[in-house]
Tab-separated table of C-alpha atoms and ligand atoms in Angstrom:
chain	number	residue	atom	x	y	z
A	96	UNK	CA	31.305	-50.563	-44.852
A	97	UNK	CA	33.510	-49.723	-47.818
A	98	UNK	CA	32.975	-46.347	-49.438
A	99	UNK	CA	29.874	-46.522	-51.644
A	100	UNK	CA	30.513	-43.621	-54.019
A	101	UNK	CA	33.429	-41.395	-55.049
A	102	UNK	CA	33.078	-38.640	-57.622
A	103	UNK	CA	33.996	-35.077	-58.525
A	104	UNK	CA	32.119	-32.094	-59.899
A	105	UNK	CA	32.600	-28.342	-60.357
A	106	UNK	CA	31.271	-25.767	-57.898
A	107	UNK	CA	31.634	-22.378	-59.594
A	108	UNK	CA	29.030	-19.871	-58.383
A	109	UNK	CA	28.189	-18.839	-61.952
A	110	UNK	CA	26.720	-22.317	-62.570
A	111	UNK	CA	23.639	-21.230	-60.637
A	112	UNK	CA	24.173	-17.485	-60.224
A	113	UNK	CA	24.639	-16.684	-63.911
A	114	UNK	CA	22.423	-19.413	-65.353
A	115	UNK	CA	20.380	-16.823	-67.292
A	116	UNK	CA	23.481	-15.546	-69.091
A	117	UNK	CA	24.537	-18.933	-70.472
A	118	UNK	CA	23.746	-20.585	-73.763
A	119	UNK	CA	20.627	-22.521	-72.648
A	120	UNK	CA	21.636	-25.697	-74.490
A	121	UNK	CA	25.086	-25.768	-72.883
A	122	UNK	CA	23.715	-24.909	-69.455
A	123	UNK	CA	21.028	-27.569	-69.666
A	124	UNK	CA	23.537	-30.208	-70.719
A	125	UNK	CA	25.491	-29.483	-67.539
A	126	UNK	CA	22.350	-29.605	-65.430
A	127	UNK	CA	21.443	-32.971	-66.943
A	128	UNK	CA	24.943	-34.231	-66.137
A	129	UNK	CA	24.543	-33.098	-62.530
A	130	UNK	CA	21.182	-34.831	-62.335
A	131	UNK	CA	22.645	-38.033	-63.729
A	132	UNK	CA	25.338	-37.799	-61.061
A	133	UNK	CA	22.594	-37.349	-58.450
A	134	UNK	CA	20.969	-40.549	-59.653
A	135	UNK	CA	24.226	-42.490	-59.452
A	136	UNK	CA	24.858	-41.087	-55.980
A	137	UNK	CA	21.350	-42.038	-54.843
A	138	UNK	CA	21.711	-45.502	-56.350
A	139	UNK	CA	24.654	-46.048	-53.996
A	140	UNK	CA	22.139	-45.686	-51.163
A	141	UNK	CA	24.370	-43.581	-48.878
A	142	UNK	CA	23.773	-42.831	-45.200
A	143	UNK	CA	26.006	-39.758	-45.324
A	144	UNK	CA	27.835	-37.645	-47.879
A	145	UNK	CA	31.361	-36.400	-47.257
A	146	UNK	CA	32.021	-33.327	-49.401
A	147	UNK	CA	35.665	-32.396	-49.892
A	148	UNK	CA	35.654	-28.838	-51.157
A	149	UNK	CA	37.902	-25.855	-51.473
A	150	UNK	CA	36.113	-22.963	-49.849
A	151	UNK	CA	36.690	-19.314	-50.535
A	152	UNK	CA	37.189	-17.344	-47.324
A	153	UNK	CA	33.733	-18.070	-45.941
A	154	UNK	CA	34.757	-19.797	-42.688
A	155	UNK	CA	38.520	-19.893	-42.889
A	156	UNK	CA	40.818	-16.900	-43.246
A	157	UNK	CA	44.518	-16.191	-43.030
A	158	UNK	CA	44.267	-15.302	-39.328
A	159	UNK	CA	43.997	-18.993	-38.566
A	160	UNK	CA	44.030	-21.008	-41.763
A	161	UNK	CA	43.788	-24.781	-41.510
A	162	UNK	CA	45.209	-26.703	-44.448
A	163	UNK	CA	42.615	-29.380	-43.716
A	164	UNK	CA	39.358	-29.064	-41.795
A	165	UNK	CA	36.340	-31.286	-41.206
A	166	UNK	CA	32.898	-30.309	-39.957
A	167	UNK	CA	31.628	-31.793	-36.715
A	168	UNK	CA	28.063	-30.571	-36.255
A	169	UNK	CA	24.519	-31.840	-36.467
A	170	UNK	CA	23.566	-29.091	-38.894
A	171	UNK	CA	25.100	-26.533	-41.210
A	172	UNK	CA	23.764	-23.572	-43.113
A	173	UNK	CA	24.290	-22.342	-46.630
A	174	UNK	CA	24.852	-20.610	-48.836
A	175	UNK	CA	26.681	-17.915	-46.913
A	176	UNK	CA	26.603	-15.746	-50.050
A	177	UNK	CA	23.635	-13.584	-50.965
A	178	UNK	CA	21.079	-16.203	-52.121
A	179	UNK	CA	19.973	-13.890	-54.920
A	180	UNK	CA	23.545	-13.556	-56.165
A	181	UNK	CA	24.158	-17.313	-56.053
A	182	UNK	CA	20.693	-18.358	-57.220
A	183	UNK	CA	20.316	-20.833	-54.346
A	184	UNK	CA	17.985	-20.406	-51.370
A	185	UNK	CA	19.545	-20.461	-47.932
A	186	UNK	CA	18.809	-23.743	-46.138
A	187	UNK	CA	19.783	-25.709	-43.085
A	188	UNK	CA	21.633	-28.862	-44.129
A	189	UNK	CA	21.669	-31.877	-41.819
A	190	UNK	CA	25.004	-33.138	-40.507
A	191	UNK	CA	25.924	-36.022	-38.251
A	192	UNK	CA	28.094	-34.955	-35.351
A	193	UNK	CA	28.781	-38.447	-34.032
A	194	UNK	CA	29.785	-39.815	-37.397
A	195	UNK	CA	31.938	-36.738	-38.010
A	196	UNK	CA	33.721	-37.242	-34.733
A	197	UNK	CA	34.435	-40.887	-35.492
A	198	UNK	CA	35.772	-40.037	-38.946
A	199	UNK	CA	37.893	-37.183	-37.600
A	200	UNK	CA	39.399	-39.375	-34.886
A	201	UNK	CA	40.261	-41.984	-37.451
A	202	UNK	CA	41.756	-39.476	-39.908
A	203	UNK	CA	43.843	-38.020	-37.063
A	204	UNK	CA	45.618	-41.350	-36.683
A	205	UNK	CA	47.588	-40.545	-39.824
A	206	UNK	CA	46.835	-36.941	-40.827
A	207	UNK	CA	46.426	-33.733	-38.826
A	208	UNK	CA	43.085	-32.060	-39.393
A	209	UNK	CA	41.239	-29.142	-37.824
A	210	UNK	CA	37.601	-29.584	-36.870
A	211	UNK	CA	34.766	-27.089	-36.952
A	212	UNK	CA	31.509	-27.231	-35.001
A	213	UNK	CA	30.151	-24.346	-37.068
A	214	UNK	CA	30.295	-24.106	-40.808
A	215	UNK	CA	28.415	-21.934	-43.239
A	216	UNK	CA	28.690	-23.474	-46.669
A	217	UNK	CA	29.792	-21.274	-49.528
A	218	UNK	CA	29.316	-22.072	-53.212
A	219	UNK	CA	32.041	-24.739	-52.954
A	220	UNK	CA	29.528	-26.964	-51.183
A	221	UNK	CA	26.181	-25.244	-51.795
A	222	UNK	CA	26.334	-25.442	-55.600
A	223	UNK	CA	27.010	-29.215	-55.687
A	224	UNK	CA	24.374	-29.914	-52.996
A	225	UNK	CA	21.817	-27.865	-54.920
A	226	UNK	CA	22.071	-30.439	-57.703
A	227	UNK	CA	23.069	-33.627	-55.892
A	228	UNK	CA	20.919	-33.518	-52.739
A	229	UNK	CA	18.206	-31.050	-53.775
A	230	UNK	CA	15.905	-32.018	-50.904
A	231	UNK	CA	18.709	-31.709	-48.335
A	232	UNK	CA	17.774	-34.907	-46.539
A	233	UNK	CA	21.169	-36.622	-46.686
A	234	UNK	CA	23.511	-35.812	-43.768
A	235	UNK	CA	26.564	-33.977	-45.042
A	236	UNK	CA	30.060	-33.905	-43.575
A	237	UNK	CA	31.932	-30.914	-44.977
A	238	UNK	CA	35.667	-31.111	-45.516
A	239	UNK	CA	37.916	-28.287	-46.601
A	240	UNK	CA	41.336	-28.217	-48.169
A	241	UNK	CA	42.831	-24.741	-48.272
A	242	UNK	CA	43.336	-23.977	-51.961
A	243	UNK	CA	43.005	-20.197	-51.690
A	244	UNK	CA	45.412	-18.664	-49.221
A	245	UNK	CA	49.049	-19.712	-49.789
A	246	UNK	CA	51.108	-21.404	-48.543
A	247	UNK	CA	49.043	-24.339	-49.784
A	248	UNK	CA	49.334	-27.945	-48.719
A	249	UNK	CA	51.482	-30.060	-51.094
A	250	UNK	CA	49.579	-32.323	-53.491
A	251	UNK	CA	51.134	-35.402	-51.896
A	252	UNK	CA	49.570	-34.426	-48.573
A	253	UNK	CA	46.159	-34.097	-50.236
A	254	UNK	CA	46.650	-37.654	-51.480
A	255	UNK	CA	47.514	-38.867	-47.966
A	256	UNK	CA	44.469	-37.080	-46.631
A	257	UNK	CA	42.249	-38.875	-49.165
A	258	UNK	CA	43.719	-42.195	-48.059
A	259	UNK	CA	42.968	-41.303	-44.444
A	260	UNK	CA	39.358	-40.489	-45.305
A	261	UNK	CA	39.056	-43.819	-47.078
A	262	UNK	CA	40.369	-45.743	-44.065
A	263	UNK	CA	38.023	-43.821	-41.770
A	264	UNK	CA	34.979	-44.468	-43.973
A	265	UNK	CA	35.763	-48.147	-44.437
A	266	UNK	CA	35.892	-48.639	-40.676
A	267	UNK	CA	32.335	-47.362	-40.199
A	268	UNK	CA	29.116	-49.364	-40.461
A	269	UNK	CA	27.427	-46.483	-42.342
A	270	UNK	CA	27.341	-46.320	-46.122
A	271	UNK	CA	29.478	-43.279	-46.910
A	272	UNK	CA	29.560	-41.445	-50.215
A	273	UNK	CA	32.337	-39.036	-51.107
A	274	UNK	CA	32.502	-36.171	-53.549
A	275	UNK	CA	35.213	-33.667	-54.324
A	276	UNK	CA	34.335	-30.258	-55.721
A	277	UNK	CA	36.297	-27.566	-57.496
A	278	UNK	CA	38.507	-26.880	-60.484
A	279	UNK	CA	39.282	-27.688	-63.033
A	280	UNK	CA	41.153	-24.927	-64.915
A	281	UNK	CA	39.815	-21.462	-64.182
A	282	UNK	CA	40.778	-17.913	-63.302
A	283	UNK	CA	37.674	-17.109	-61.239
A	284	UNK	CA	36.648	-13.634	-60.151
A	285	UNK	CA	39.609	-11.972	-61.867
A	286	UNK	CA	39.896	-10.035	-65.147
A	287	UNK	CA	40.701	-13.416	-66.730
A	288	UNK	CA	37.434	-14.883	-65.477
A	289	UNK	CA	35.980	-17.093	-68.186
A	290	UNK	CA	39.292	-18.336	-69.512
A	291	UNK	CA	39.465	-22.146	-69.588
A	292	UNK	CA	42.284	-24.451	-70.675
A	293	UNK	CA	40.415	-27.362	-72.255
A	294	UNK	CA	43.525	-29.339	-73.138
A	295	UNK	CA	44.876	-29.101	-69.597
A	296	UNK	CA	41.511	-30.097	-68.123
A	297	UNK	CA	41.197	-33.185	-70.297
A	298	UNK	CA	44.756	-34.251	-69.552
A	299	UNK	CA	44.162	-33.833	-65.824
A	300	UNK	CA	40.894	-35.755	-65.915
A	301	UNK	CA	42.565	-38.510	-67.920
A	302	UNK	CA	45.163	-38.881	-65.168
A	303	UNK	CA	42.356	-38.795	-62.608
A	304	UNK	CA	40.309	-41.484	-64.356
A	305	UNK	CA	43.379	-43.718	-64.693
A	306	UNK	CA	44.008	-42.908	-61.035
A	307	UNK	CA	47.674	-42.448	-61.781
A	308	UNK	CA	49.067	-41.226	-58.474
A	309	UNK	CA	52.482	-40.189	-59.780
A	310	UNK	CA	51.052	-38.215	-62.677
A	311	UNK	CA	48.397	-36.582	-60.502
A	312	UNK	CA	51.039	-35.443	-58.036
A	313	UNK	CA	53.521	-34.261	-60.660
A	314	UNK	CA	52.046	-30.760	-61.070
A	315	UNK	CA	53.838	-27.870	-59.397
A	316	UNK	CA	51.729	-24.932	-58.232
A	317	UNK	CA	53.761	-22.658	-60.504
A	318	UNK	CA	52.828	-24.751	-63.541
A	319	UNK	CA	49.241	-25.088	-62.411
A	320	UNK	CA	48.917	-21.340	-61.977
A	321	UNK	CA	50.239	-20.675	-65.473
A	322	UNK	CA	48.245	-23.403	-67.204
A	323	UNK	CA	45.071	-23.622	-65.115
A	324	UNK	CA	44.810	-20.402	-63.123
A	325	UNK	CA	44.511	-19.973	-59.383
A	326	UNK	CA	41.293	-22.008	-59.618
A	327	UNK	CA	43.486	-24.919	-60.701
A	328	UNK	CA	44.864	-25.132	-57.162
A	329	UNK	CA	41.553	-26.804	-56.310
A	330	UNK	CA	42.743	-30.041	-57.949
A	331	UNK	CA	43.690	-30.922	-54.359
A	332	UNK	CA	40.057	-31.960	-53.873
A	333	UNK	CA	40.187	-34.198	-56.953
A	334	UNK	CA	43.452	-35.712	-55.766
A	335	UNK	CA	42.004	-36.529	-52.340
A	336	UNK	CA	39.076	-38.332	-53.997
A	337	UNK	CA	41.420	-40.259	-56.305
A	338	UNK	CA	43.428	-41.367	-53.273
A	339	UNK	CA	40.258	-42.449	-51.478
A	340	UNK	CA	39.428	-44.543	-54.542
A	341	UNK	CA	42.987	-45.746	-55.135
A	342	UNK	CA	43.041	-48.849	-57.293
A	343	UNK	CA	39.748	-47.949	-58.987
A	344	UNK	CA	39.312	-46.538	-62.465
A	345	UNK	CA	37.138	-43.547	-63.175
A	346	UNK	CA	34.856	-42.357	-65.951
A	347	UNK	CA	34.538	-38.778	-67.136
A	348	UNK	CA	30.786	-38.613	-67.724
A	349	UNK	CA	30.700	-34.995	-68.816
A	350	UNK	CA	33.112	-32.245	-69.730
A	351	UNK	CA	32.290	-28.845	-71.102
A	352	UNK	CA	34.168	-25.547	-70.860
A	353	UNK	CA	31.563	-22.898	-70.030
A	354	UNK	CA	33.151	-19.429	-69.995
A	355	UNK	CA	30.169	-17.567	-68.556
A	356	UNK	CA	30.317	-19.990	-65.614
A	357	UNK	CA	34.076	-19.255	-65.464
A	358	UNK	CA	35.076	-22.905	-65.387
A	359	UNK	CA	35.733	-26.134	-67.226
A	360	UNK	CA	32.975	-28.417	-65.927
A	361	UNK	CA	34.009	-32.032	-65.461
A	362	UNK	CA	31.792	-34.587	-63.740
A	363	UNK	CA	33.340	-37.968	-63.106
A	364	UNK	CA	33.255	-40.873	-60.704
A	365	UNK	CA	35.086	-44.055	-59.894
A	366	UNK	CA	33.840	-47.613	-60.263
A	367	UNK	CA	34.584	-48.633	-56.690
B	111	UNK	CA	50.787	-1.608	-47.150
B	112	UNK	CA	48.529	-3.982	-45.310
B	113	UNK	CA	46.802	-6.247	-47.782
B	114	UNK	CA	46.118	-8.645	-44.951
B	115	UNK	CA	43.909	-6.146	-43.117
B	116	UNK	CA	42.159	-4.963	-46.283
B	117	UNK	CA	41.175	-8.563	-46.914
B	118	UNK	CA	40.374	-9.147	-43.248
B	119	UNK	CA	37.886	-6.293	-43.294
B	120	UNK	CA	36.279	-7.573	-46.502
B	121	UNK	CA	36.150	-11.126	-45.146
B	122	UNK	CA	34.264	-9.925	-42.075
B	123	UNK	CA	32.036	-7.657	-44.138
B	124	UNK	CA	31.176	-10.459	-46.572
B	125	UNK	CA	30.133	-12.929	-43.905
B	126	UNK	CA	28.494	-10.760	-41.253
B	127	UNK	CA	25.253	-8.836	-41.850
B	128	UNK	CA	26.023	-6.725	-38.777
B	129	UNK	CA	29.265	-5.487	-40.301
B	130	UNK	CA	27.336	-4.803	-43.495
B	131	UNK	CA	24.833	-2.642	-41.601
B	132	UNK	CA	27.658	-0.806	-39.886
B	133	UNK	CA	29.387	-0.229	-43.236
B	134	UNK	CA	26.133	0.993	-44.771
B	135	UNK	CA	25.564	3.465	-41.952
B	136	UNK	CA	29.155	4.719	-41.587
B	137	UNK	CA	31.815	3.475	-43.964
B	138	UNK	CA	34.687	5.322	-42.312
B	139	UNK	CA	33.636	4.077	-38.909
B	140	UNK	CA	33.360	0.506	-40.154
B	141	UNK	CA	36.965	0.390	-41.384
B	142	UNK	CA	38.400	2.463	-38.501
B	143	UNK	CA	39.512	-0.512	-36.422
B	144	UNK	CA	41.798	-1.953	-39.122
B	145	UNK	CA	45.477	-1.234	-39.784
B	146	UNK	CA	45.049	0.440	-43.154
B	147	UNK	CA	46.915	2.995	-45.204
B	148	UNK	CA	44.985	6.035	-46.397
B	149	UNK	CA	44.838	4.623	-49.929
B	150	UNK	CA	43.411	1.358	-48.630
B	151	UNK	CA	40.821	3.134	-46.475
B	152	UNK	CA	39.724	5.232	-49.420
B	153	UNK	CA	39.550	2.197	-51.718
B	154	UNK	CA	37.267	0.458	-49.224
B	155	UNK	CA	34.989	3.377	-48.517
B	156	UNK	CA	34.646	4.848	-52.006
B	157	UNK	CA	34.618	1.928	-53.054
B	158	UNK	CA	37.269	1.518	-55.771
B	159	UNK	CA	37.085	-2.057	-57.063
B	160	UNK	CA	39.870	-1.571	-59.616
B	161	UNK	CA	42.247	-0.189	-57.013
B	162	UNK	CA	41.447	-2.980	-54.562
B	163	UNK	CA	42.245	-5.515	-57.261
B	164	UNK	CA	45.506	-3.735	-58.052
B	165	UNK	CA	46.381	-3.796	-54.342
B	166	UNK	CA	46.059	-7.576	-54.445
B	167	UNK	CA	42.657	-8.377	-52.952
B	168	UNK	CA	41.648	-11.943	-53.819
B	169	UNK	CA	38.790	-12.074	-56.316
B	170	UNK	CA	36.966	-14.591	-54.135
B	171	UNK	CA	36.702	-11.833	-51.544
B	172	UNK	CA	36.370	-8.884	-53.899
B	173	UNK	CA	33.496	-10.276	-55.977
B	174	UNK	CA	31.204	-10.299	-52.940
B	175	UNK	CA	32.155	-6.723	-52.105
B	176	UNK	CA	31.180	-5.779	-55.668
B	177	UNK	CA	27.910	-7.692	-55.330
B	178	UNK	CA	27.175	-5.862	-52.065
B	179	UNK	CA	27.445	-2.620	-54.046
B	180	UNK	CA	25.044	-4.053	-56.659
B	181	UNK	CA	27.749	-4.121	-59.324
B	182	UNK	CA	26.829	-6.548	-62.101
B	183	UNK	CA	29.246	-9.357	-62.961
B	184	UNK	CA	30.410	-7.967	-66.301
B	185	UNK	CA	30.871	-4.520	-64.757
B	186	UNK	CA	32.868	-6.059	-61.901
B	187	UNK	CA	35.253	-7.677	-64.395
B	188	UNK	CA	35.568	-4.413	-66.293
B	189	UNK	CA	36.306	-2.401	-63.137
B	190	UNK	CA	39.226	-4.747	-62.386
B	191	UNK	CA	40.540	-4.361	-65.933
B	192	UNK	CA	40.226	-0.590	-65.678
B	193	UNK	CA	42.058	-0.701	-62.353
B	194	UNK	CA	44.988	-2.508	-63.949
B	195	UNK	CA	45.146	0.068	-66.737
B	196	UNK	CA	44.978	2.936	-64.274
B	197	UNK	CA	47.234	1.634	-61.511
B	198	UNK	CA	49.386	-1.034	-63.112
B	199	UNK	CA	49.767	-4.780	-62.450
B	200	UNK	CA	48.584	-6.416	-59.244
B	201	UNK	CA	51.006	-5.353	-56.541
B	202	UNK	CA	50.832	-8.308	-54.169
B	203	UNK	CA	49.262	-11.736	-53.852
B	204	UNK	CA	48.862	-14.545	-56.353
B	205	UNK	CA	47.564	-12.739	-59.402
B	206	UNK	CA	49.123	-12.025	-62.744
B	207	UNK	CA	47.033	-11.203	-65.806
B	208	UNK	CA	47.167	-13.390	-68.864
B	209	UNK	CA	45.774	-11.073	-71.524
B	210	UNK	CA	42.467	-12.885	-71.625
B	211	UNK	CA	40.289	-11.801	-74.521
B	212	UNK	CA	36.949	-11.960	-72.662
B	213	UNK	CA	34.082	-14.358	-72.224
B	214	UNK	CA	32.321	-13.721	-75.526
B	215	UNK	CA	35.412	-14.212	-77.669
B	216	UNK	CA	36.346	-17.293	-75.667
B	217	UNK	CA	32.852	-18.762	-76.014
B	218	UNK	CA	32.960	-18.130	-79.740
B	219	UNK	CA	36.322	-19.872	-80.043
B	220	UNK	CA	34.742	-22.860	-78.295
B	221	UNK	CA	31.795	-22.751	-80.693
B	222	UNK	CA	29.377	-21.585	-78.005
B	223	UNK	CA	27.027	-18.643	-77.878
B	224	UNK	CA	26.831	-16.501	-74.771
B	225	UNK	CA	23.684	-14.430	-75.028
B	226	UNK	CA	22.795	-11.326	-73.034
B	227	UNK	CA	26.286	-10.478	-71.877
B	228	UNK	CA	27.248	-6.919	-71.256
B	229	UNK	CA	29.061	-5.375	-74.210
B	230	UNK	CA	31.767	-4.182	-71.812
B	231	UNK	CA	32.782	-7.790	-71.265
B	232	UNK	CA	33.766	-8.361	-74.881
C	504	FE2	FE1	36.377	-22.711	-56.045
């Protein structure tokens, strides 16, 4: 069954954790955008949701850092952070071990990937799920691209990985939805936290919506760091989704820079 | 200097309630098994958020350590800024500062209002 949904959204912990400190009108506009994305996701009638995220030293550390990892369990737990700090209750999220294993085996045909039979979601997955699958009844398959601990995987490899996910999903009878989370420009959890490069974000999302592979892969990490902060390294998730939807055009449904959430919030999906 | 082990300790502390209990009961004991310099040990046990940031600890790790110590978000940001003033630029790792003017000023430049923020964050 061909992929039924492919989209991207932000995952910054402030989106839920600092909701009381935001301008209510701006915050609510983001929440409405998330809810609209939930409706589009649900309308695709998925059997499982693959979430490509960039986690933040919750499961993976520099003692043994996989550039790419996929979950292979029947359940996961999250958030790993203090629920009070993140503003999201800790829950058990259903997975699908068999489906994971089939997808992993298929991805491995063309792209090396680590697998994990345990995974405690951090905000990179828990924040999007809070809005997109609020009842936690859709099986989730977590995927991580290391965007935190350099050396980081080249952007071209993230593209190849997205293509491998697409091939794996297409070969399955299940209806598989795919989201990427992270970015866009931000300097999270540093003294520059709250800084957002609106121009850079809109240019990146324009390339993403046009699904222009060459332009998406043309960023160097040095440029990205200067223009979009270390949080900008998370565009690897966006690039994987674009590759999975190669040939399709996307729509940016919402964009708003929200400094107190420390991130430019862009929600977009492809017309598959 | 052993930034790796400073971060390794914080990674394990952040994700394991048992390490948190151990740290609460005996901070020196909790960090004893890690290859740390005296400065690093002190920064972890005091704790000194600004110094840890200067030493190069990733904010994605450090922010949870601050939260564990019940440090509010705006205060956490300020402690890092103070650390840079006191100790100088980040010594190791990916960070360089950009002279950011703060959330409130940035919100205002975007035509947004950010109510209830700590004055220290301005
Ligand atoms: Fe992130």
